[in-house]
Coordinates of C-alpha atoms in Angstrom, one line a residue:
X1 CA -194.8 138.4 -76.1
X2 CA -192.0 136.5 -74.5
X3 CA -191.0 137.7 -71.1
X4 CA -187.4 137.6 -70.4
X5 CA -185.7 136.3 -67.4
X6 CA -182.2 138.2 -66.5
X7 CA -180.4 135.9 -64.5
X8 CA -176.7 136.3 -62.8
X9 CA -175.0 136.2 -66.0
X10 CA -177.4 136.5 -69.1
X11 CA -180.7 137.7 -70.3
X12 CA -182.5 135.0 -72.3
X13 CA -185.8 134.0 -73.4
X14 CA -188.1 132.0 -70.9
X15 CA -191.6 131.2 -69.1
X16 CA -190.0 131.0 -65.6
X17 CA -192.2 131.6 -63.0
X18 CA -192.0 134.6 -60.7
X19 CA -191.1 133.8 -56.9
X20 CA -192.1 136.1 -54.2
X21 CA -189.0 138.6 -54.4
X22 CA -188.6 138.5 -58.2
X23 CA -189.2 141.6 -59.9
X24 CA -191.3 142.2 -62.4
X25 CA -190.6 145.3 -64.9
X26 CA -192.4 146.6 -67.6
X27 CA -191.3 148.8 -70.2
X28 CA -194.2 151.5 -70.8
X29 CA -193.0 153.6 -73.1
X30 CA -190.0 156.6 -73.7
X31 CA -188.0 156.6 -70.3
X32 CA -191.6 155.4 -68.4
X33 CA -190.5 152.0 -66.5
X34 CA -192.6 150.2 -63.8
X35 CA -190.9 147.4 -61.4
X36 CA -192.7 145.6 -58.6
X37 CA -192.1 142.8 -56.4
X38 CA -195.9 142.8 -55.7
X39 CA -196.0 144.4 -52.8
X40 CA -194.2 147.5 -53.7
X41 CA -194.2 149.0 -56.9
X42 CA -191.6 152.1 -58.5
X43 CA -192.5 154.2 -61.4
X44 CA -189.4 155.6 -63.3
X45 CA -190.2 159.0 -64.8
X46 CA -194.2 158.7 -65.2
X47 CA -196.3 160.1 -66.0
X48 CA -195.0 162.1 -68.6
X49 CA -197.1 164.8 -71.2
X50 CA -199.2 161.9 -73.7
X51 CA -198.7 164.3 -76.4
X52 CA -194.9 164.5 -76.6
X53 CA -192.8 163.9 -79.6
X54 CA -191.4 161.0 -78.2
X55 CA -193.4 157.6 -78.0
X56 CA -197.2 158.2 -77.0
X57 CA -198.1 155.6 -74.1
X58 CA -201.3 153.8 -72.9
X59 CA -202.8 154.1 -69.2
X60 CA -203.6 150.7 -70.1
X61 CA -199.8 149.8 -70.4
X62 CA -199.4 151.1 -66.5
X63 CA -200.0 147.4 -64.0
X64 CA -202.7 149.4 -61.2
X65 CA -201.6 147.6 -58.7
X66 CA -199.6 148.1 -56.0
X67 CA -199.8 151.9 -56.6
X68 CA -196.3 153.5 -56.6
X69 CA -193.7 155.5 -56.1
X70 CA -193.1 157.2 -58.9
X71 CA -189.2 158.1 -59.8
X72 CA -188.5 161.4 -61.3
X73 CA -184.9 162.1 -62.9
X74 CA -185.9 165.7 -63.7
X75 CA -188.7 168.3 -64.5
X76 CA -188.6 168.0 -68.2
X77 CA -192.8 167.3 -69.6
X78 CA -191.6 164.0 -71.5
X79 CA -190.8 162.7 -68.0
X80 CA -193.0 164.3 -65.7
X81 CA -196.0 166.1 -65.7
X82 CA -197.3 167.0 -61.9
X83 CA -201.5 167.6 -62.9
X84 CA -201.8 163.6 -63.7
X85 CA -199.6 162.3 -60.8
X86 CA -202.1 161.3 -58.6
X87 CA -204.1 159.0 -60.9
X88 CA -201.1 156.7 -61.1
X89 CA -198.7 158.0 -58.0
X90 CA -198.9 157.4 -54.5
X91 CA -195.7 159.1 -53.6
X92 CA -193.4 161.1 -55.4
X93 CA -189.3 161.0 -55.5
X94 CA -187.5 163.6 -57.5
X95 CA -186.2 167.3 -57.7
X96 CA -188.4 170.0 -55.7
X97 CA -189.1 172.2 -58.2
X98 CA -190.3 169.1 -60.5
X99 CA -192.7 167.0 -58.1
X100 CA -194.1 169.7 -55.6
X101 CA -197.6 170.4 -57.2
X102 CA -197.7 166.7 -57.8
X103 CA -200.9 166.6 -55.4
X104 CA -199.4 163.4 -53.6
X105 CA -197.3 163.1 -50.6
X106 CA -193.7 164.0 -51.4
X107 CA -190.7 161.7 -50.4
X108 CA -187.9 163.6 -49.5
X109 CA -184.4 163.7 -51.8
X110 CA -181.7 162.6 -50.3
X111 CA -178.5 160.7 -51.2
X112 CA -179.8 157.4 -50.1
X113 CA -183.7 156.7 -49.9
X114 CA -185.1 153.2 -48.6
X115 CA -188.1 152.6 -48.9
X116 CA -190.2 149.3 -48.4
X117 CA -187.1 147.4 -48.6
X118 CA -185.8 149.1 -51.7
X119 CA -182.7 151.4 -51.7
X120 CA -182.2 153.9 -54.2
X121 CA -179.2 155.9 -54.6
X122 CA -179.9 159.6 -56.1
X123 CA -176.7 160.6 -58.3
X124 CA -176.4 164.5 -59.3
X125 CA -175.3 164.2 -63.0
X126 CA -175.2 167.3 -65.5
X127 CA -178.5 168.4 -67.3
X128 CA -179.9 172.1 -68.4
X129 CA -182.4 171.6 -65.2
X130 CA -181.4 169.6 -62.0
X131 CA -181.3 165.8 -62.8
X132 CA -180.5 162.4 -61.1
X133 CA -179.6 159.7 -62.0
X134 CA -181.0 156.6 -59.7
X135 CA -179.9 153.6 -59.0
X136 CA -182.0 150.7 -57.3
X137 CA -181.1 148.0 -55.2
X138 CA -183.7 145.6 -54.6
X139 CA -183.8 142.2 -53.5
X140 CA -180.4 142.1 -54.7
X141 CA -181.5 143.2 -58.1
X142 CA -179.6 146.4 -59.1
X143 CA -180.9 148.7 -61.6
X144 CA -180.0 151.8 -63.1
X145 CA -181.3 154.6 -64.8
X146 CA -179.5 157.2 -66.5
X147 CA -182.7 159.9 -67.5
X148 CA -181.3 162.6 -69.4
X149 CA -177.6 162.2 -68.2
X150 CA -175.3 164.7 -70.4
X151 CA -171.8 162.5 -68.8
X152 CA -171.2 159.2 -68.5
X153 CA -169.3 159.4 -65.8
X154 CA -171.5 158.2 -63.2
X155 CA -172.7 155.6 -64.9
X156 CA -169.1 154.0 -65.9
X157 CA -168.5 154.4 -61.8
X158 CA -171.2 151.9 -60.9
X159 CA -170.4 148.7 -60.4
X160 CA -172.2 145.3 -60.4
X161 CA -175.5 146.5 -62.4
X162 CA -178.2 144.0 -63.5
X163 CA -180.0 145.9 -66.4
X164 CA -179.2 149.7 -66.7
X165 CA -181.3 151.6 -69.2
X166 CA -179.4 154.1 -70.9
X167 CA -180.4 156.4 -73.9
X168 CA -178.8 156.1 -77.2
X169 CA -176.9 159.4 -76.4
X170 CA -175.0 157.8 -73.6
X171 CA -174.5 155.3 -75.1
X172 CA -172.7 156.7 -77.8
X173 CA -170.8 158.9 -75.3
X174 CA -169.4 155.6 -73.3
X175 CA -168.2 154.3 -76.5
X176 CA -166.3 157.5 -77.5
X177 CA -164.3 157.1 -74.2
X178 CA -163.4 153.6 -74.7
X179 CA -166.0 152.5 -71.7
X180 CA -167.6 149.6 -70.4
X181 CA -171.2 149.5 -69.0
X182 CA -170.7 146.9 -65.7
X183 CA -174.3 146.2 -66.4
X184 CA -175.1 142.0 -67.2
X185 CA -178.0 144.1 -69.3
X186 CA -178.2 147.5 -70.7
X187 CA -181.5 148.6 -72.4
X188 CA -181.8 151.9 -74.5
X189 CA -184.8 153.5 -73.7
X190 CA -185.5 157.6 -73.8
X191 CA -185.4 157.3 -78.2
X192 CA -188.4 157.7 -80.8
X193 CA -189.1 154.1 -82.3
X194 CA -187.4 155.2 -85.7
X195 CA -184.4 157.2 -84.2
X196 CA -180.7 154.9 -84.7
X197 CA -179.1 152.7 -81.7
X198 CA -175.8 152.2 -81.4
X199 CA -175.4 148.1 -81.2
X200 CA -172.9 148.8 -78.3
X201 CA -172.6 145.7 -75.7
X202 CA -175.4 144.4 -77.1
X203 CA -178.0 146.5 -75.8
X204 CA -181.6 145.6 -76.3
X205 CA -184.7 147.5 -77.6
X206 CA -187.5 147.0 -75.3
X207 CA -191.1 147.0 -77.8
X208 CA -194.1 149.3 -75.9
X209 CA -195.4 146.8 -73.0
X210 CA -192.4 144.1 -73.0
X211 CA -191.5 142.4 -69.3
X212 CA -188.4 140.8 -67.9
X213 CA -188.5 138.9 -65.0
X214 CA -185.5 140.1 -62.9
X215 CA -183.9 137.1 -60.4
X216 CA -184.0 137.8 -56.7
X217 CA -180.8 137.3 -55.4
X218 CA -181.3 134.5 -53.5
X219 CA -182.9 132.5 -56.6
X220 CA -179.5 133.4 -59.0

């Protein structure tokens, strides 16, 4: 499978080699997203319960190595299930009442974490349990994810996204208020293989395993 290279202004095709800072991400499966730099490495919402509706995922999918933070928007099983957090979790980020029996050390929530030279901001957004929305700034790469998000209000506030991944819901709320993503990229994610996407500013569907290499910002 091609990996895809997001640059300053597009996302194309490509074979071009990672540099130090570049981030690698890797699509897993459902809302499940891994990024690294090689020396740090964030799980988004992982792991969730294997047996949900949604789409099933491999262990095998999930790079080992550096171990990682793992991301939580919210408590909800198809994003986070605390008994198998420590096989693939070093740390966990995310509501109390979600990660506490996560078995791992817990980083605390706040408005703005940094961590090993990555800064994520935590955005409260409306959800039947409490959710955030996160958005990560790394190596000048910014990426954002939108979890279960009912509004798209805080996602049509941020500004100056490289690739936000946004669930077909969303996207179909942005496009009932006349909105505009400020994402170069936006990837739906959180959607069963057969369920409808919206072609809205040309998202892309990542396939189970699928890797883009994201620029570092002194390389764009």
């Amino acid at each position: 499978m091609p990996r895809l290279v997001v640059t300053a202004a597009l996302l194309s095709l490509g074979t071009m080699p990672a540099t130090a800072k570049d981030l690698t991400v890797t699509f897993i499966a459902h809302a499940a997203v891994h990024i690294t730099d090689g020396q740090a490495a964030v799980l988004v919402d992982f792991p969730y319960d294997p047996g949900t509706q949604f789409m099933p995922w491999s262990a095998d999918a999930v790079p080992s190595r550096p171990k990682a933070l793992c991301l939580i928007t919210h408590g909800h099983r198809d994003h986070f299930v605390p008994e198998i957090a420590r096989r693939f979790c070093d740390r966990v980020l995310g509501p109390r009442a979600a990660v506490a029996e996560a078995g791992v050390e817990l980083v605390p929530l706040r408005p703005t974490v940094r961590w090993k030279g990555l800064t994520i901001s935590a955005i409260a957004s409306p959800h039947e349990t409490e959710h955030y929305c996160y958005l990560l700034d790394w190596h000048g790469v910014r990426l954002y994810f939108t979890g279960d998000a009912e509004s798209p209000e805080a996602l049509l506030a941020a500004r100056s996204i490289d690739a936000a991944f946004v669930r077909p819901g969303l996207l179909i709320a942005v496009k009932k208020v006349g909105g505009h993503i400020d994402a170069r990229t936006v990837i739906s994610y959180h959607h069963r293989p057969t369920d409808p996407v919206p072609n809205f500013q040309d998202r892309v569907i990542p396939q189970l395993g699928q890797q883009w290499t994201l620029r570092a910002s002194s390389a764009k």
